[in-house]
Amino acid sequence: RMRGGDVVAVEDLRTAPGAPAALAALRHLGIAALVVCRYDAGIEEAALAARIVPVTLDAPAFIHTGDRLRIDLEAAKIVNLSSGDRAAIRNLDDTRRVALRDLFRG
């Protein structure tokens, strides 16, 4: 049921030996972003290598299966278009924003 541009949202994600391959498979399925409350540094590295945007929120629980989301990297926020809820992206400073823009431009 996954389509291009879908997002995976979870509370906690830890690095495991198969994480890079799993994230590459998710990207192959069209996953565009990974939204989590906490993740290991290895997850971030693997997500970026797979060209998946990793973002952290204080409470990603406001995102439910089937919700439509807008991830606004410039404003550092996620808007749940289905419910109207909004949340600030915690791990997005100017340096990271430029790096993501460069990574996904090419």
PDB file of C-alpha atoms in Angstrom:
ATOM      1  CA  ARG A   1       0.000   0.000   0.000  1.00  0.00           C
ATOM      2  CA  MET A   2       2.983   2.347   0.074  1.00  0.00           C
ATOM      3  CA  ARG A   3       3.182   5.008  -2.588  1.00  0.00           C
ATOM      4  CA  GLY A   4       5.810   7.480  -3.647  1.00  0.00           C
ATOM      5  CA  GLY A   5       6.101  10.317  -1.171  1.00  0.00           C
ATOM      6  CA  ASP A   6       4.799   8.341   1.822  1.00  0.00           C
ATOM      7  CA  VAL A   7       6.254   8.894   5.293  1.00  0.00           C
ATOM      8  CA  VAL A   8       7.132   6.397   8.041  1.00  0.00           C
ATOM      9  CA  ALA A   9       6.426   7.730  11.551  1.00  0.00           C
ATOM     10  CA  VAL A  10       7.639   5.933  14.685  1.00  0.00           C
ATOM     11  CA  GLU A  11       8.439   6.834  18.283  1.00  0.00           C
ATOM     12  CA  ASP A  12      11.855   5.212  18.659  1.00  0.00           C
ATOM     13  CA  LEU A  13      14.225   3.706  16.106  1.00  0.00           C
ATOM     14  CA  ARG A  14      17.479   1.959  16.990  1.00  0.00           C
ATOM     15  CA  THR A  15      20.353   0.978  14.748  1.00  0.00           C
ATOM     16  CA  ALA A  16      20.447  -2.685  13.779  1.00  0.00           C
ATOM     17  CA  PRO A  17      22.779  -4.536  11.402  1.00  0.00           C
ATOM     18  CA  GLY A  18      20.152  -4.547   8.648  1.00  0.00           C
ATOM     19  CA  ALA A  19      19.120  -0.884   9.040  1.00  0.00           C
ATOM     20  CA  PRO A  20      20.876   0.440   5.914  1.00  0.00           C
ATOM     21  CA  ALA A  21      19.342  -2.281   3.736  1.00  0.00           C
ATOM     22  CA  ALA A  22      15.911  -1.779   5.317  1.00  0.00           C
ATOM     23  CA  LEU A  23      16.014   1.977   4.684  1.00  0.00           C
ATOM     24  CA  ALA A  24      17.196   1.432   1.117  1.00  0.00           C
ATOM     25  CA  ALA A  25      14.234  -0.926   0.618  1.00  0.00           C
ATOM     26  CA  LEU A  26      11.861   1.692   2.029  1.00  0.00           C
ATOM     27  CA  ARG A  27      13.243   4.253  -0.389  1.00  0.00           C
ATOM     28  CA  HIS A  28      12.755   1.796  -3.239  1.00  0.00           C
ATOM     29  CA  LEU A  29       9.089   1.623  -2.175  1.00  0.00           C
ATOM     30  CA  GLY A  30       8.891   5.419  -2.389  1.00  0.00           C
ATOM     31  CA  ILE A  31       9.243   6.450   1.255  1.00  0.00           C
ATOM     32  CA  ALA A  32      10.321  10.103   1.290  1.00  0.00           C
ATOM     33  CA  ALA A  33      10.783  10.808   5.006  1.00  0.00           C
ATOM     34  CA  LEU A  34      11.326   9.179   8.358  1.00  0.00           C
ATOM     35  CA  VAL A  35       9.601  11.002  11.248  1.00  0.00           C
ATOM     36  CA  VAL A  36      10.664   9.884  14.726  1.00  0.00           C
ATOM     37  CA  CYS A  37      10.873  11.057  18.303  1.00  0.00           C
ATOM     38  CA  ARG A  38      14.284   9.431  18.895  1.00  0.00           C
ATOM     39  CA  TYR A  39      16.743   7.589  16.694  1.00  0.00           C
ATOM     40  CA  ASP A  40      20.366   6.520  16.797  1.00  0.00           C
ATOM     41  CA  ALA A  41      22.987   8.383  14.772  1.00  0.00           C
ATOM     42  CA  GLY A  42      23.387   5.292  12.588  1.00  0.00           C
ATOM     43  CA  ILE A  43      19.752   5.586  11.500  1.00  0.00           C
ATOM     44  CA  GLU A  44      20.231   9.162  10.385  1.00  0.00           C
ATOM     45  CA  GLU A  45      23.305   8.226   8.364  1.00  0.00           C
ATOM     46  CA  ALA A  46      21.541   5.262   6.739  1.00  0.00           C
ATOM     47  CA  ALA A  47      18.439   7.351   5.957  1.00  0.00           C
ATOM     48  CA  LEU A  48      20.484  10.063   4.274  1.00  0.00           C
ATOM     49  CA  ALA A  49      22.438   7.445   2.306  1.00  0.00           C
ATOM     50  CA  ALA A  50      19.082   6.043   1.117  1.00  0.00           C
ATOM     51  CA  ARG A  51      17.912   9.593   0.265  1.00  0.00           C
ATOM     52  CA  ILE A  52      15.206   9.576   2.938  1.00  0.00           C
ATOM     53  CA  VAL A  53      14.751  12.773   4.961  1.00  0.00           C
ATOM     54  CA  PRO A  54      15.133  11.986   8.699  1.00  0.00           C
ATOM     55  CA  VAL A  55      13.333  14.429  11.010  1.00  0.00           C
ATOM     56  CA  THR A  56      12.639  14.395  14.725  1.00  0.00           C
ATOM     57  CA  LEU A  57       9.519  15.621  16.517  1.00  0.00           C
ATOM     58  CA  ASP A  58       8.716  15.787  20.205  1.00  0.00           C
ATOM     59  CA  ALA A  59       5.491  13.839  19.699  1.00  0.00           C
ATOM     60  CA  PRO A  60       5.005  12.121  16.334  1.00  0.00           C
ATOM     61  CA  ALA A  61       1.948  10.336  17.810  1.00  0.00           C
ATOM     62  CA  PHE A  62      -0.333  12.944  16.188  1.00  0.00           C
ATOM     63  CA  ILE A  63       0.416  11.214  12.864  1.00  0.00           C
ATOM     64  CA  HIS A  64      -1.854   8.269  12.044  1.00  0.00           C
ATOM     65  CA  THR A  65      -1.976   5.767   9.202  1.00  0.00           C
ATOM     66  CA  GLY A  66      -3.501   7.378   6.148  1.00  0.00           C
ATOM     67  CA  ASP A  67      -2.954  10.984   7.269  1.00  0.00           C
ATOM     68  CA  ARG A  68      -1.720  13.418   4.655  1.00  0.00           C
ATOM     69  CA  LEU A  69       1.336  15.382   5.756  1.00  0.00           C
ATOM     70  CA  ARG A  70       3.278  18.371   4.555  1.00  0.00           C
ATOM     71  CA  ILE A  71       6.904  18.439   5.672  1.00  0.00           C
ATOM     72  CA  ASP A  72       8.095  22.014   5.369  1.00  0.00           C
ATOM     73  CA  LEU A  73      11.886  21.987   5.681  1.00  0.00           C
ATOM     74  CA  GLU A  74      12.150  25.750   5.172  1.00  0.00           C
ATOM     75  CA  ALA A  75       9.809  26.502   8.085  1.00  0.00           C
ATOM     76  CA  ALA A  76      11.042  23.464  10.087  1.00  0.00           C
ATOM     77  CA  LYS A  77       7.551  22.122  10.731  1.00  0.00           C
ATOM     78  CA  ILE A  78       5.267  19.241   9.862  1.00  0.00           C
ATOM     79  CA  VAL A  79       1.593  19.889   9.203  1.00  0.00           C
ATOM     80  CA  ASN A  80      -0.904  17.066   9.408  1.00  0.00           C
ATOM     81  CA  LEU A  81      -3.271  18.087   6.609  1.00  0.00           C
ATOM     82  CA  SER A  82      -5.818  15.514   7.779  1.00  0.00           C
ATOM     83  CA  SER A  83      -6.173  16.829  11.342  1.00  0.00           C
ATOM     84  CA  GLY A  84      -4.719  20.338  11.175  1.00  0.00           C
ATOM     85  CA  ASP A  85      -2.123  19.521  13.851  1.00  0.00           C
ATOM     86  CA  ARG A  86       1.355  21.025  13.517  1.00  0.00           C
ATOM     87  CA  ALA A  87       4.712  20.234  15.088  1.00  0.00           C
ATOM     88  CA  ALA A  88       8.166  21.765  14.969  1.00  0.00           C
ATOM     89  CA  ILE A  89      11.002  19.715  13.519  1.00  0.00           C
ATOM     90  CA  ARG A  90      13.692  19.555  16.222  1.00  0.00           C
ATOM     91  CA  ASN A  91      16.771  18.530  14.232  1.00  0.00           C
ATOM     92  CA  LEU A  92      16.683  21.155  11.500  1.00  0.00           C
ATOM     93  CA  ASP A  93      19.044  24.097  11.746  1.00  0.00           C
ATOM     94  CA  ASP A  94      20.262  26.241   8.845  1.00  0.00           C
ATOM     95  CA  THR A  95      23.290  24.033   8.143  1.00  0.00           C
ATOM     96  CA  ARG A  96      21.202  20.855   8.026  1.00  0.00           C
ATOM     97  CA  ARG A  97      18.546  22.556   5.879  1.00  0.00           C
ATOM     98  CA  VAL A  98      21.181  23.507   3.282  1.00  0.00           C
ATOM     99  CA  ALA A  99      22.656  19.989   3.346  1.00  0.00           C
ATOM    100  CA  LEU A 100      19.237  18.409   2.767  1.00  0.00           C
ATOM    101  CA  ARG A 101      18.452  20.862  -0.008  1.00  0.00           C
ATOM    102  CA  ASP A 102      21.749  20.001  -1.715  1.00  0.00           C
ATOM    103  CA  LEU A 103      21.284  16.257  -1.240  1.00  0.00           C
ATOM    104  CA  PHE A 104      17.807  16.175  -2.720  1.00  0.00           C
ATOM    105  CA  ARG A 105      18.401  18.669  -5.487  1.00  0.00           C
ATOM    106  CA  GLY A 106      20.715  16.356  -7.433  1.00  0.00           C
TER     107      GLY A 106
END
